[in-house]
XYZ file of C-alpha atoms in Angstrom:
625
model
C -9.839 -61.326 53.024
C -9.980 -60.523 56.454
C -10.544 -56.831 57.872
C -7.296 -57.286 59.571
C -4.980 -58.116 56.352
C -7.207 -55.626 54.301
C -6.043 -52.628 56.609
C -2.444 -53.808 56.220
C -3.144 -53.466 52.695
C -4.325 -50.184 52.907
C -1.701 -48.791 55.004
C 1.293 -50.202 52.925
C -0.038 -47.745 49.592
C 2.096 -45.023 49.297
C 0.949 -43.251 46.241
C -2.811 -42.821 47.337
C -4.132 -41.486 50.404
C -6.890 -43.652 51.981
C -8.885 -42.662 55.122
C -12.516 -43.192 56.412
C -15.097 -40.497 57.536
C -17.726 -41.067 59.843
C -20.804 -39.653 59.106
C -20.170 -36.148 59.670
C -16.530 -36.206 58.264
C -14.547 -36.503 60.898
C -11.436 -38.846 60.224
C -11.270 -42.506 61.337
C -8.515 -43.800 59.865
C -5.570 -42.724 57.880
C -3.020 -44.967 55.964
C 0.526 -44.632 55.343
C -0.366 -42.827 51.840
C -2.095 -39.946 53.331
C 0.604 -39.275 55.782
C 3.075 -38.671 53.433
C 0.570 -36.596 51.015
C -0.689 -34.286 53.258
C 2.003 -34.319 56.199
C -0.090 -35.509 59.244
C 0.803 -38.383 61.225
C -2.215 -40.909 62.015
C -2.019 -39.587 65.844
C -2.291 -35.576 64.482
C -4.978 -36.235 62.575
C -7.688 -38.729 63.573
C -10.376 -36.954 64.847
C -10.380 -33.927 62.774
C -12.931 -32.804 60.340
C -11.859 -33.398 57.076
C -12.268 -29.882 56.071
C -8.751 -29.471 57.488
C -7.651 -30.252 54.217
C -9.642 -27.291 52.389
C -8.403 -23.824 51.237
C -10.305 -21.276 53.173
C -12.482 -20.011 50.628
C -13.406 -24.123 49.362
C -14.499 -24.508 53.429
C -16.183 -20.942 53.592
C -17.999 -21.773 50.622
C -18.983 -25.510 52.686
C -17.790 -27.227 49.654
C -16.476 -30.435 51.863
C -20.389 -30.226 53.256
C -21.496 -30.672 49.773
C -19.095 -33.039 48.643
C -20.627 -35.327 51.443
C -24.348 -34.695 50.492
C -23.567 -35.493 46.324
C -21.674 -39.303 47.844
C -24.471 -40.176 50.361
C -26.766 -38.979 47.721
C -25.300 -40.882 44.441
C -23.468 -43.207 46.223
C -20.081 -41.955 44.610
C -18.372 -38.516 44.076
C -15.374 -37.338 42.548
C -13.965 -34.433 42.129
C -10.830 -32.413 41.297
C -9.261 -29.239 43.032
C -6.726 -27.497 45.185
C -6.192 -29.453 48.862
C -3.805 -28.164 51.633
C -1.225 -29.425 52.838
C -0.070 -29.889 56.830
C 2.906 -27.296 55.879
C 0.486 -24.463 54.379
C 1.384 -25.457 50.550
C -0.810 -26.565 48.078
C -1.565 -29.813 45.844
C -4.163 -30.646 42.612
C -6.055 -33.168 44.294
C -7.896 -35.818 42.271
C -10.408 -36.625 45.112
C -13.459 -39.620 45.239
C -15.921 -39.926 48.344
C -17.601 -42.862 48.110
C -20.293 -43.449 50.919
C -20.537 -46.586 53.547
C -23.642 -48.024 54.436
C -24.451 -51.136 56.951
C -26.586 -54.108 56.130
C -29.589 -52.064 57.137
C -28.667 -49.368 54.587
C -27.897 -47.062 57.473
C -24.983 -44.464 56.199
C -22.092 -45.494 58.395
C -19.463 -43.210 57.030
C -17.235 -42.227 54.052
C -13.924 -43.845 52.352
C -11.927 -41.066 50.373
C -9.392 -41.544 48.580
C -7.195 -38.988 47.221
C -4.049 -38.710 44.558
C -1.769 -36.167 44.014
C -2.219 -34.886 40.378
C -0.224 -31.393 40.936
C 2.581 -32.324 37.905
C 0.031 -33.462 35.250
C -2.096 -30.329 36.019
C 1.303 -28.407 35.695
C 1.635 -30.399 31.927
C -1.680 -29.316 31.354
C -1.563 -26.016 32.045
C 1.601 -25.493 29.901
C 0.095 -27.508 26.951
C -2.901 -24.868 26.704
C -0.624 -22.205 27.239
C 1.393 -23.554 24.339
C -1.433 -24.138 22.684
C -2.810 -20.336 23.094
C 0.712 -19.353 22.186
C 0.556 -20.885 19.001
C -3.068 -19.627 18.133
C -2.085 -16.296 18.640
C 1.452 -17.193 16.396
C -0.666 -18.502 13.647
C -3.307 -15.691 14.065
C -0.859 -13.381 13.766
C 1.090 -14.725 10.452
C 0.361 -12.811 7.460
C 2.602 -14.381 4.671
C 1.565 -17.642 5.208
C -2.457 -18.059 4.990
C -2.971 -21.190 7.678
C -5.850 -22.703 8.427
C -7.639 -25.955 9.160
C -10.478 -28.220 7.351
C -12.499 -30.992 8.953
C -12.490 -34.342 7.064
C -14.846 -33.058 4.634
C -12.789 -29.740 3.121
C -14.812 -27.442 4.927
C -13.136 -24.411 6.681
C -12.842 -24.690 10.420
C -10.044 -21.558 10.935
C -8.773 -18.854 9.115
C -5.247 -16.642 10.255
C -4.709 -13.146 9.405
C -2.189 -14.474 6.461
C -5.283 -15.997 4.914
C -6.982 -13.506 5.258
C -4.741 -11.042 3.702
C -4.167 -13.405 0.595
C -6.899 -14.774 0.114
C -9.234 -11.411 0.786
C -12.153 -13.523 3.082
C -12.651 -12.432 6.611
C -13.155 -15.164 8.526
C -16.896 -14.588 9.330
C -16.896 -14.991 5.598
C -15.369 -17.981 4.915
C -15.485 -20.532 8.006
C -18.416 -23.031 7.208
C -17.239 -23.028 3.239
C -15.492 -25.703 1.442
C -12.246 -24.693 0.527
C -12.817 -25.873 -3.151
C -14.203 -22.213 -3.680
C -9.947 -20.803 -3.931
C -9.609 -23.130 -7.091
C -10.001 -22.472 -10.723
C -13.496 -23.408 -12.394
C -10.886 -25.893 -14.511
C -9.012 -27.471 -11.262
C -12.916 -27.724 -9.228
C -14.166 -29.378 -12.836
C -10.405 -31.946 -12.906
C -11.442 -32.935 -9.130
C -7.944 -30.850 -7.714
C -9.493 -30.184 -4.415
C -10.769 -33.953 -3.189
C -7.502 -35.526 -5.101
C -5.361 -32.987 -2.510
C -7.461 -34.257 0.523
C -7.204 -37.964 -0.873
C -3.244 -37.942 -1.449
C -2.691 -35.755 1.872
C -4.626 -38.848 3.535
C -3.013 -41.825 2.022
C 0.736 -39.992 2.832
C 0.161 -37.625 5.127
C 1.169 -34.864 3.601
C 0.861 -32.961 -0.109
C 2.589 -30.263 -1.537
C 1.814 -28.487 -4.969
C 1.815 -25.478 -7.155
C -1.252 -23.594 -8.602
C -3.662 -21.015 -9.570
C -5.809 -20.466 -7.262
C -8.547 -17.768 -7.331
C -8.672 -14.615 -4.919
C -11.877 -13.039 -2.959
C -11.779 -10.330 -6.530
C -11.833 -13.160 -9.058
C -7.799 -12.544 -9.111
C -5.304 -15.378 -9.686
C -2.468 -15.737 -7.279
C 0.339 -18.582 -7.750
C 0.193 -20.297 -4.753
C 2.418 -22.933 -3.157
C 0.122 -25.410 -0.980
C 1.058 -27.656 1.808
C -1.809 -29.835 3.192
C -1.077 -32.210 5.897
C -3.372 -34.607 7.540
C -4.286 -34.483 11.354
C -4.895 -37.174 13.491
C -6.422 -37.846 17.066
C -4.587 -39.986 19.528
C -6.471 -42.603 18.644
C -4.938 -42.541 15.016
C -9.149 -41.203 13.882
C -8.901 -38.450 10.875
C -9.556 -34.796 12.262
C -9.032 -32.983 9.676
C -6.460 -31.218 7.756
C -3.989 -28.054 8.093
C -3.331 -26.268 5.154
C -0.469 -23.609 4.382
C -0.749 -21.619 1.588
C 1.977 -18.921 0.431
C 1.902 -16.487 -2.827
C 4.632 -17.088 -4.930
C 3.364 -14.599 -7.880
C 6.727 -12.713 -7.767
C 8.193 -15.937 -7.783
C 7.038 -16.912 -10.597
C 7.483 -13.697 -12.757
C 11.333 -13.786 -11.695
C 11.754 -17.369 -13.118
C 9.528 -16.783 -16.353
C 11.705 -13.678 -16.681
C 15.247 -15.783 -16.472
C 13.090 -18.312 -18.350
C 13.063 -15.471 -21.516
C 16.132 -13.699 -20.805
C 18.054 -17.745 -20.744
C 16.732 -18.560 -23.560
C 17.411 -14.933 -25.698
C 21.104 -15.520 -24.326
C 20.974 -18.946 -25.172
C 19.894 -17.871 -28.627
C 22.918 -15.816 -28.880
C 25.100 -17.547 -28.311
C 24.021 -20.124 -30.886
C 23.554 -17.044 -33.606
C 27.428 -16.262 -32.389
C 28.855 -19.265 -33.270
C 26.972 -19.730 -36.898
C 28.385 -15.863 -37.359
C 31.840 -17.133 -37.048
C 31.706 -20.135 -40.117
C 30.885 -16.905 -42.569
C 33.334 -15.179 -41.147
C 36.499 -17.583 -41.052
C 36.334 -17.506 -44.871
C 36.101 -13.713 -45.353
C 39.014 -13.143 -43.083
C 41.354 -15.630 -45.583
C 40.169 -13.388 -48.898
C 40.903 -10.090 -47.110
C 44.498 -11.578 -46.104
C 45.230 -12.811 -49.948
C 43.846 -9.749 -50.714
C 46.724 -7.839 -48.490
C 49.137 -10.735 -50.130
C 48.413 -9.341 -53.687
C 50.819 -6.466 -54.270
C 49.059 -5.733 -58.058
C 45.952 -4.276 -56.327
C 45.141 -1.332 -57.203
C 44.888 2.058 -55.240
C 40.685 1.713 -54.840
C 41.077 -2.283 -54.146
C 43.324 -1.981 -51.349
C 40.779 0.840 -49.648
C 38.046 -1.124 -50.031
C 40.114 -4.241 -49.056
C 40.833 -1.795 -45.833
C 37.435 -0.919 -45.259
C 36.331 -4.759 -45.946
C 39.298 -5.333 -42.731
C 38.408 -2.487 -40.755
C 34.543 -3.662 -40.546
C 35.230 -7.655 -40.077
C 37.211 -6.732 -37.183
C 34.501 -4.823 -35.712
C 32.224 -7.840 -36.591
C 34.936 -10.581 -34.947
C 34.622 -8.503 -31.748
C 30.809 -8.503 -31.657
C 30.776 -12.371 -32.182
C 33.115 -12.865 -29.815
C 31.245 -10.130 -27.265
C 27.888 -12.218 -28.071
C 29.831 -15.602 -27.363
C 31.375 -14.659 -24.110
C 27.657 -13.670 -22.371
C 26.418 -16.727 -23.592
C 29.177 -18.361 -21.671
C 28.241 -16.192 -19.140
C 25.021 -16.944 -18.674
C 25.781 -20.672 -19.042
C 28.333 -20.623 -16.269
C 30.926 -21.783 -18.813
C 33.276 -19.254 -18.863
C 36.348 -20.669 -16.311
C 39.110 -18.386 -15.616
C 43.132 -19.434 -15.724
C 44.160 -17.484 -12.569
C 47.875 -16.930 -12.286
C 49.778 -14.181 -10.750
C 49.520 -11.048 -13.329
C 51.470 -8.119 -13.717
C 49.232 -5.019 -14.443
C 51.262 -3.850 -17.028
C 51.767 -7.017 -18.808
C 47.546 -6.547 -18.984
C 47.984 -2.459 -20.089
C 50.294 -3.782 -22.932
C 48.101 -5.964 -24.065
C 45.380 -4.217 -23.937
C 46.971 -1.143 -25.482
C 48.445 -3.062 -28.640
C 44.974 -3.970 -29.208
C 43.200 -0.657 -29.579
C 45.653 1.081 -30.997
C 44.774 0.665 -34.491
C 41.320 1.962 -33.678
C 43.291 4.995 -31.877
C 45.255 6.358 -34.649
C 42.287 5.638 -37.481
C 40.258 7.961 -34.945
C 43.633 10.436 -34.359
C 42.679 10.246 -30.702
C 46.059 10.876 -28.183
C 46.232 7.777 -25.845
C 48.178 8.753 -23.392
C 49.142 6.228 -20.215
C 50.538 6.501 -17.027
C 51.568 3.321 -14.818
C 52.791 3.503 -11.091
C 56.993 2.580 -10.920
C 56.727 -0.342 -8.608
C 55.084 -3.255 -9.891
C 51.362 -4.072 -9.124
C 50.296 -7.787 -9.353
C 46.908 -8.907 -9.627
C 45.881 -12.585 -8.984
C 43.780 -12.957 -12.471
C 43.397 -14.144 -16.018
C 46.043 -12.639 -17.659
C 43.059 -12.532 -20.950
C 40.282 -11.810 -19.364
C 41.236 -9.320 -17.616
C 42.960 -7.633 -21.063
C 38.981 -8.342 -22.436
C 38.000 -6.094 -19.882
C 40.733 -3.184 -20.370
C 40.127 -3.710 -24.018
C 36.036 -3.013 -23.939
C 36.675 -0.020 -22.014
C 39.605 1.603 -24.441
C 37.197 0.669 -27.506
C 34.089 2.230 -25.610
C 36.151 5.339 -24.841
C 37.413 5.679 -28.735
C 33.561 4.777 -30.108
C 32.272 7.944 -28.041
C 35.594 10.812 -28.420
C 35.764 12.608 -31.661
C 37.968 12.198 -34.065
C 41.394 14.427 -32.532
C 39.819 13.425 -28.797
C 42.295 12.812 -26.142
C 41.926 9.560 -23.909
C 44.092 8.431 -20.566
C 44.623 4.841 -19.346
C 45.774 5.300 -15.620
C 46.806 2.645 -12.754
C 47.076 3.259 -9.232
C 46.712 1.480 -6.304
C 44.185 2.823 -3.619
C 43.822 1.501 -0.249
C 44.978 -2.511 -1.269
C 43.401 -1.853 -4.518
C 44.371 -1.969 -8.047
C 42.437 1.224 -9.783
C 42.578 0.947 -13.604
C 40.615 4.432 -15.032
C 39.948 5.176 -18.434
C 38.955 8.849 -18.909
C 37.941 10.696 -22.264
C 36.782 13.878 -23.825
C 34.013 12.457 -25.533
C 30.194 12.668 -25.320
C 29.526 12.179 -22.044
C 26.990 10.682 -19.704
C 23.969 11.528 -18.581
C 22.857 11.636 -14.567
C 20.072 9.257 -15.431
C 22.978 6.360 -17.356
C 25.564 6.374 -14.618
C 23.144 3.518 -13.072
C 22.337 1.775 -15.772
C 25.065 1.335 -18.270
C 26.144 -1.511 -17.769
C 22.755 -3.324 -18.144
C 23.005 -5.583 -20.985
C 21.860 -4.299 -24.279
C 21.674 -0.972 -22.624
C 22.238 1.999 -25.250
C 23.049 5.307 -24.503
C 20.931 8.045 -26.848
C 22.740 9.229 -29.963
C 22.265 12.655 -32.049
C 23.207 13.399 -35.383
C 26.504 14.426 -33.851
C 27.374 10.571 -32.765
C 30.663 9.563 -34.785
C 30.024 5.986 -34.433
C 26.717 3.503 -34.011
C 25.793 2.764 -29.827
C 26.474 -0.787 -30.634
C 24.689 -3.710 -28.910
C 25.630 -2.592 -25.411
C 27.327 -5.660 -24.824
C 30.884 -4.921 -23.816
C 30.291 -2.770 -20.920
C 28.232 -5.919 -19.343
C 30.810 -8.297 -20.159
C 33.053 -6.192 -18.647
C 31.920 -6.048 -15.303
C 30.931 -9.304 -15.521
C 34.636 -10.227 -15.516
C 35.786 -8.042 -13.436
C 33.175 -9.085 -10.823
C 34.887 -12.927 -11.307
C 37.934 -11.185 -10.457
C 36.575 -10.149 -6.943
C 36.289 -6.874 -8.378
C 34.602 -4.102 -9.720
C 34.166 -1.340 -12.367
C 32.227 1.921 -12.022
C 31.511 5.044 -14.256
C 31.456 8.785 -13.950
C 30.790 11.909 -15.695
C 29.709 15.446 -15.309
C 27.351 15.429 -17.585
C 26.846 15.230 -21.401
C 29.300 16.501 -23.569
C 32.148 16.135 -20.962
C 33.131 13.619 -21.150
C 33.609 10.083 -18.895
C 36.004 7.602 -16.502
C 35.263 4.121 -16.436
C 37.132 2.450 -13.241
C 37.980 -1.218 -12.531
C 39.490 -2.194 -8.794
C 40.903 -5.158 -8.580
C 42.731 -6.595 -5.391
C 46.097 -6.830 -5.430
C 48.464 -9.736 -4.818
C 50.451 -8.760 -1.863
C 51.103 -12.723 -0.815
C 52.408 -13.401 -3.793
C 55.227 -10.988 -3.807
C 55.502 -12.611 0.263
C 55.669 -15.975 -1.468
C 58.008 -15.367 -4.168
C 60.398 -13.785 -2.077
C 60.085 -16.376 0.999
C 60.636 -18.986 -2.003
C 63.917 -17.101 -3.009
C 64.512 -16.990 1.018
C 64.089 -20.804 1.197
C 66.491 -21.608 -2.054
C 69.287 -19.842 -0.701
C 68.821 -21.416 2.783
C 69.034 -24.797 1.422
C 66.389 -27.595 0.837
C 64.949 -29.241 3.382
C 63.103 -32.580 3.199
C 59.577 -32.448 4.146
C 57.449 -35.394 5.259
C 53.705 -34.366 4.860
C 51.431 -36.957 6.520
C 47.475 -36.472 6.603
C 45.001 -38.864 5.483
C 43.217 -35.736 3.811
C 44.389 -35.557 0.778
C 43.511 -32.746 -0.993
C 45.031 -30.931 2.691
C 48.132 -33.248 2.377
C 48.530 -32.416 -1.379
C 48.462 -28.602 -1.244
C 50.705 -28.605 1.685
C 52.982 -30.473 -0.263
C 52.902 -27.779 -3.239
C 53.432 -25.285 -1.288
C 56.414 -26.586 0.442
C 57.831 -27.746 -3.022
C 56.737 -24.092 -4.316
C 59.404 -22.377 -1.213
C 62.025 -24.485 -2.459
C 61.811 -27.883 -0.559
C 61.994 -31.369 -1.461
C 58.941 -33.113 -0.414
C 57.121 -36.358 -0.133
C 53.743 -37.485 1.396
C 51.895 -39.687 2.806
C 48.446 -40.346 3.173
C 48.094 -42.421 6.414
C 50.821 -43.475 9.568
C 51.568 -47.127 7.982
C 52.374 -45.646 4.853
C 54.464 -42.850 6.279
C 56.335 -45.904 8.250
C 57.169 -47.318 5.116
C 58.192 -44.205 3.049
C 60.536 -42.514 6.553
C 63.709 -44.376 6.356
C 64.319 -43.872 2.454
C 63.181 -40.665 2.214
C 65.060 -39.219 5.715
C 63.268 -36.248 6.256
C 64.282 -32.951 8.042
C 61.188 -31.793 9.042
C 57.668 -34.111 9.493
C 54.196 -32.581 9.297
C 52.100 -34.975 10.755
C 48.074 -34.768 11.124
C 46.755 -35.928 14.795
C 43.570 -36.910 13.783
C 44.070 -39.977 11.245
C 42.230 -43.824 11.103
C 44.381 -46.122 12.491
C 47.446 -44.745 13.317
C 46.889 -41.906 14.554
C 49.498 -38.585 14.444
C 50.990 -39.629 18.426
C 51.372 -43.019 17.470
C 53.011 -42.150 14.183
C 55.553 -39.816 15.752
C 56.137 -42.229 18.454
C 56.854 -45.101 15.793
C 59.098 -42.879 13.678
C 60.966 -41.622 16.310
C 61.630 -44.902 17.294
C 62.340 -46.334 14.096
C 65.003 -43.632 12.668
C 69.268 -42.941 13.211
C 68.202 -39.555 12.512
C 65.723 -37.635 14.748
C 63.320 -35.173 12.254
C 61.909 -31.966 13.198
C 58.168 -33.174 14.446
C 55.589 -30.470 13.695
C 51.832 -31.743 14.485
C 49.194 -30.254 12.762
C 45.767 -29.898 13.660
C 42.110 -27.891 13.478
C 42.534 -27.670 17.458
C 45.086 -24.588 18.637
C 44.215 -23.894 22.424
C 46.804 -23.806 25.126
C 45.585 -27.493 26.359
C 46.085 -28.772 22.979
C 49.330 -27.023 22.680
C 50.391 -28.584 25.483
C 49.446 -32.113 24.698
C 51.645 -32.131 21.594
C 54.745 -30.554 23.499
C 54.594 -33.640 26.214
C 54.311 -36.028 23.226
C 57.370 -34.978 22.006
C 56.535 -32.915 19.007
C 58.753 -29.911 18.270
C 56.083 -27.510 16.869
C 52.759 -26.554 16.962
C 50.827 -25.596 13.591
C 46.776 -24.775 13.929
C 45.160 -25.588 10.584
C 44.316 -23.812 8.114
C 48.062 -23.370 8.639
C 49.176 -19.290 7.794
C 52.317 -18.697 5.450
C 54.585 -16.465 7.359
C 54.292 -19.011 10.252
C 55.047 -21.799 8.083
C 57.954 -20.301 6.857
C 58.803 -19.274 10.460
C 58.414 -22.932 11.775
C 60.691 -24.010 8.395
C 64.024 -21.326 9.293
C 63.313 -22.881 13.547
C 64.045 -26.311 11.709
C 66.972 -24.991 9.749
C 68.323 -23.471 12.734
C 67.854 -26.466 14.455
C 70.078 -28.619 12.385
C 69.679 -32.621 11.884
C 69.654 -34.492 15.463
């Protein structure tokens, strides 16, 4: 190649600058490239030493001198470091000096060639600050013990977490193989080398173990090894992450016992009951016989009197099994409080007037509805009369009182009787929790069962139940708050509203169904008639037999979507519906959208009662069109 077409080459790089030095550094040539690096035109810079390019303390220091004396006396030199610019600002410079000699060997000058390296400096400078960043984050961990092995298993970093569960300093441990945190039994089984081997072949392992403490102590740990690789895809080593999940482990073997006790239960419960089914039939042919005599017919009382007491602790023991099994399922309805006080009250009454105890009860004049199991929620009334007429004395007084209190239905039962101590408040309704009992105790404490499943179900309820007393030996209220119902009373009356407005026919369209299907209840529920359909084709089909009033269409439906469906029906109909569109989207913009598509209404989903029955009287008012 000729020198001519060679110096075209040179001057057409951009990305590099290329220039020659004569033997003392002064500048010969300079190529396109180095213009536009370093801002100087060929004509500004020729002729200058290239020390021009130097920050003062790199030319103070005659570190351009030097860089000359390493090329002329290696041949080649490269370097790396800060270079200035024409402008005053500076630029990473990846920089190589490679000296020129003639035929003779006689040092004729210097090429240099330098690149602009500024952004991959600026990556590398944030990767090690990263990197520091993250040292010090996983230095400064302490519930997680992280640190790294080489290929081998031996320790290579320890964290303060590590340190802290494990009980080595660092100094201690670094250099060890990490073998020495396993049991003698999981060393002997090969644990350690079959974790390396697995984290290897999949890159990762996680298990669950003993492993041994600094003290000898065992810790159940929860390990995480994962293998590290270089670039070059070459095993590094391996970062392990250990955590102590002792507690852990306690808490489950503790549900562990405690499932299995209520488990146990619940089976003894239900092999109770066989016995008992027949005993209940001879004490009711016993009632049957009118020849018994005086002393049968006590003892056939006291036979009654005890099997009832037995039925209830059956059933007491079957219900927390339930409980703890999740299979308890409540029939919610709306409940009047006092159909629950009658109930309840029918039931303990027997138990009231064997003790001679005055049950006295006082219920608020409007009603109070509850949104509840009409049973349940009697269970849980129930357990707290029969706790309050186990602990009065015989003559005792005891008070069933409802109230509602800030949205709340309050349901107290206060006594006379024995009392609670400061130290029981908190803890009676633990299960199998039994207060102490004197010589003075009427009755037996009982399992301590009903007080648990109490709260249990009143907790299902969205409620809850509480107890007080000032002290021992005066006695005690037990309190359940339940919310009340306040939309149902909205809903019964909007329904009665709705009836003697006159029906309207509702079209529900929404390719949700279970959405579609509860709308549709609830419109039947205020007094409607109402059909639905899942998607637009459908709703097409179903429109000009059913001649709705009022249609609540989705927006957001496959394939015909809630425009197109209101356009088509429109369209398609003598009779011109009320068009509400309903939707999860409720701003102003969306708003109006659906008002310059021609719907009548608005309704943002999940779609609120009184405006429902607000958009319902617009469409009565409205008339047919």
């Amino acid at each position: 190649m000729s020198d001519q077409r060679l110096q075209l080459l040179i001057d057409s790089v951009v990305d590099y600058g290329i220039f020659t030095l004569d033997s003392q550094g002064y500048i010969q040539s300079w190529n396109t490239g180095a213009a536009r690096l370093k801002g100087y035109s060929r004509d500004e810079i020729v002729g200058r030493h290239f020390s021009t390019f130097y920050t003062p303390e790199a030319v103070e220091s005659r570190w351009p001198q030097e860089e000359l004396r390493l090329a002329k006396e290696r041949g080649r030199f490269e370097d790396e470091g800060w270079r200035v610019r024409k402008d005053g600002s500076r630029f990473w410079a990846n920089v190589v000096i490679t000296a020129l000699h003639a035929p003779d060997g006689e040092l004729t000058g210097y090429a240099k060639i330098t690149r602009d390296l500024t952004e991959r400096r600026r990556h590398e400078e944030e990767l090690r600050a990263s990197e520091e960043r993250f040292r010090l984050l996983v230095n400064g961990v302490r519930d997680y013990a992280i640190f790294m092995l080489d290929p081998e298993g031996i320790i290579r970093s320890w964290n303060a977490g590590a340190q802290a569960i494990k009980g080595y300093t660092a100094d201690e441990v670094i250099g060890l193989h990490f073998s020495l945190f396993y049991t003698p039994q999981d060393r002997q089984a090969g644990e350690p080398a079959i974790e390396l081997r697995v984290a290897r072949e999949k890159g990762r392992v996680e298990n669950e173990g003993w492993r041994v403490r600094k003290d000898g102590s065992l810790f159940w740990a929860n390990v995480v090894v994962t293998a590290v690789y270089d670039r070059s895809g070459a095993l590094v080593g391996f970062a392990k992450v250990t955590r102590d999940m002792s507690d852990r482990r306690r808490l489950e073997e503790l549900e562990s016992s405690s499932r299995r006790m209520n488990e146990f239960l619940a089976m003894l419960a239900h092999e109770l009951r066989n016995p008992l089914a027949p005993i209940r039939n001879a004490v009711t042919i016993m009632q049957l016989e009118p020849t018994a005599s005086p002393a049968l017919r006590n003892c056939r009382d006291v036979i009654d009197r005890q099997l009832t007491h037995i039925t209830r602790l059956v059933d007491d023991l079957l219900d927390v099994g339930r409980l703890t099994t999740g299979k308890i399922r409540l029939r919610k309805e709306i409940v009047r409080l006092a159909d629950v006080v009658t109930r309840s009250v029918e039931a303990i009454r027997p138990v009231m007037t064997a003790r001679r105890h005055t049950l006295t009860v006082q219920e608020p004049e409007q009603q109070v509805l509850v949104h509840g199991d009409l049973t349940r929620l009697a269970q849980v009334l129930q357990n707290l009369l029969v706790n309050a007429a186990k602990y009065t004395p015989d003559g005792g007084s005891v008070q069933l009182r409802v109230e509602v209190q800030d949205g709340l239905a309050a349901i107290s039962v206060t006594d006379n009787g024995r009392g609670l101590a400061p130290e029981n408040l908190a803890r009676i309704f633990e299960l199998f929790m039994q207060t102490e009992t004197g010589p003075s105790s009427p009755v037996e404490s009982g399992l301590g069962i009903g007080l648990t499943l109490a709260r249990s179900l009143a907790e299902m309820h969205g409620g809850t139940i509480d107890a007080s007393s000032p002290g021992l030996g005066q006695g005690s209220t037990f309190t359940v708050r339940l919310p009340t119902a306040p939309d149902a009373v909205v809903a019964e009356d909007s329904a009665a509203e709705a009836l003697e407005a006159g029906a309207l026919r509702v079209l529900v369209i929404d390719d949700n169904r279970d959405s579609a299907d509860s709308a549709s209840e609830v419109l039947r529920l205020l007094g409607n008639r109402v059909e639905c359909a899942y998607d637009g084709e459908s709703a097409l089909t179903l429109a000009p037999r059913f001649r709705p009033d009022v249609v609540l269409l989705d927006l957001a439906m496959p394939g015909l979507d809630g425009y197109e469906t209101r356009e088509r029906l429109a369209a398609a109909g003598v009779r011109r519906p009320f068009f509400v569109a309903m939707t999860g989207y409720g701003n102003e913009e969306d708003k109006r959208r659906t008002r310059e598509a021609g719907f009548d209404a608005h309704l943002t989903k999940p779609v609120e009662l009184d405006a429902l029955m607000a958009l319902l009287r617009q469409a009565r008012e409205r008339g047919p069109s």
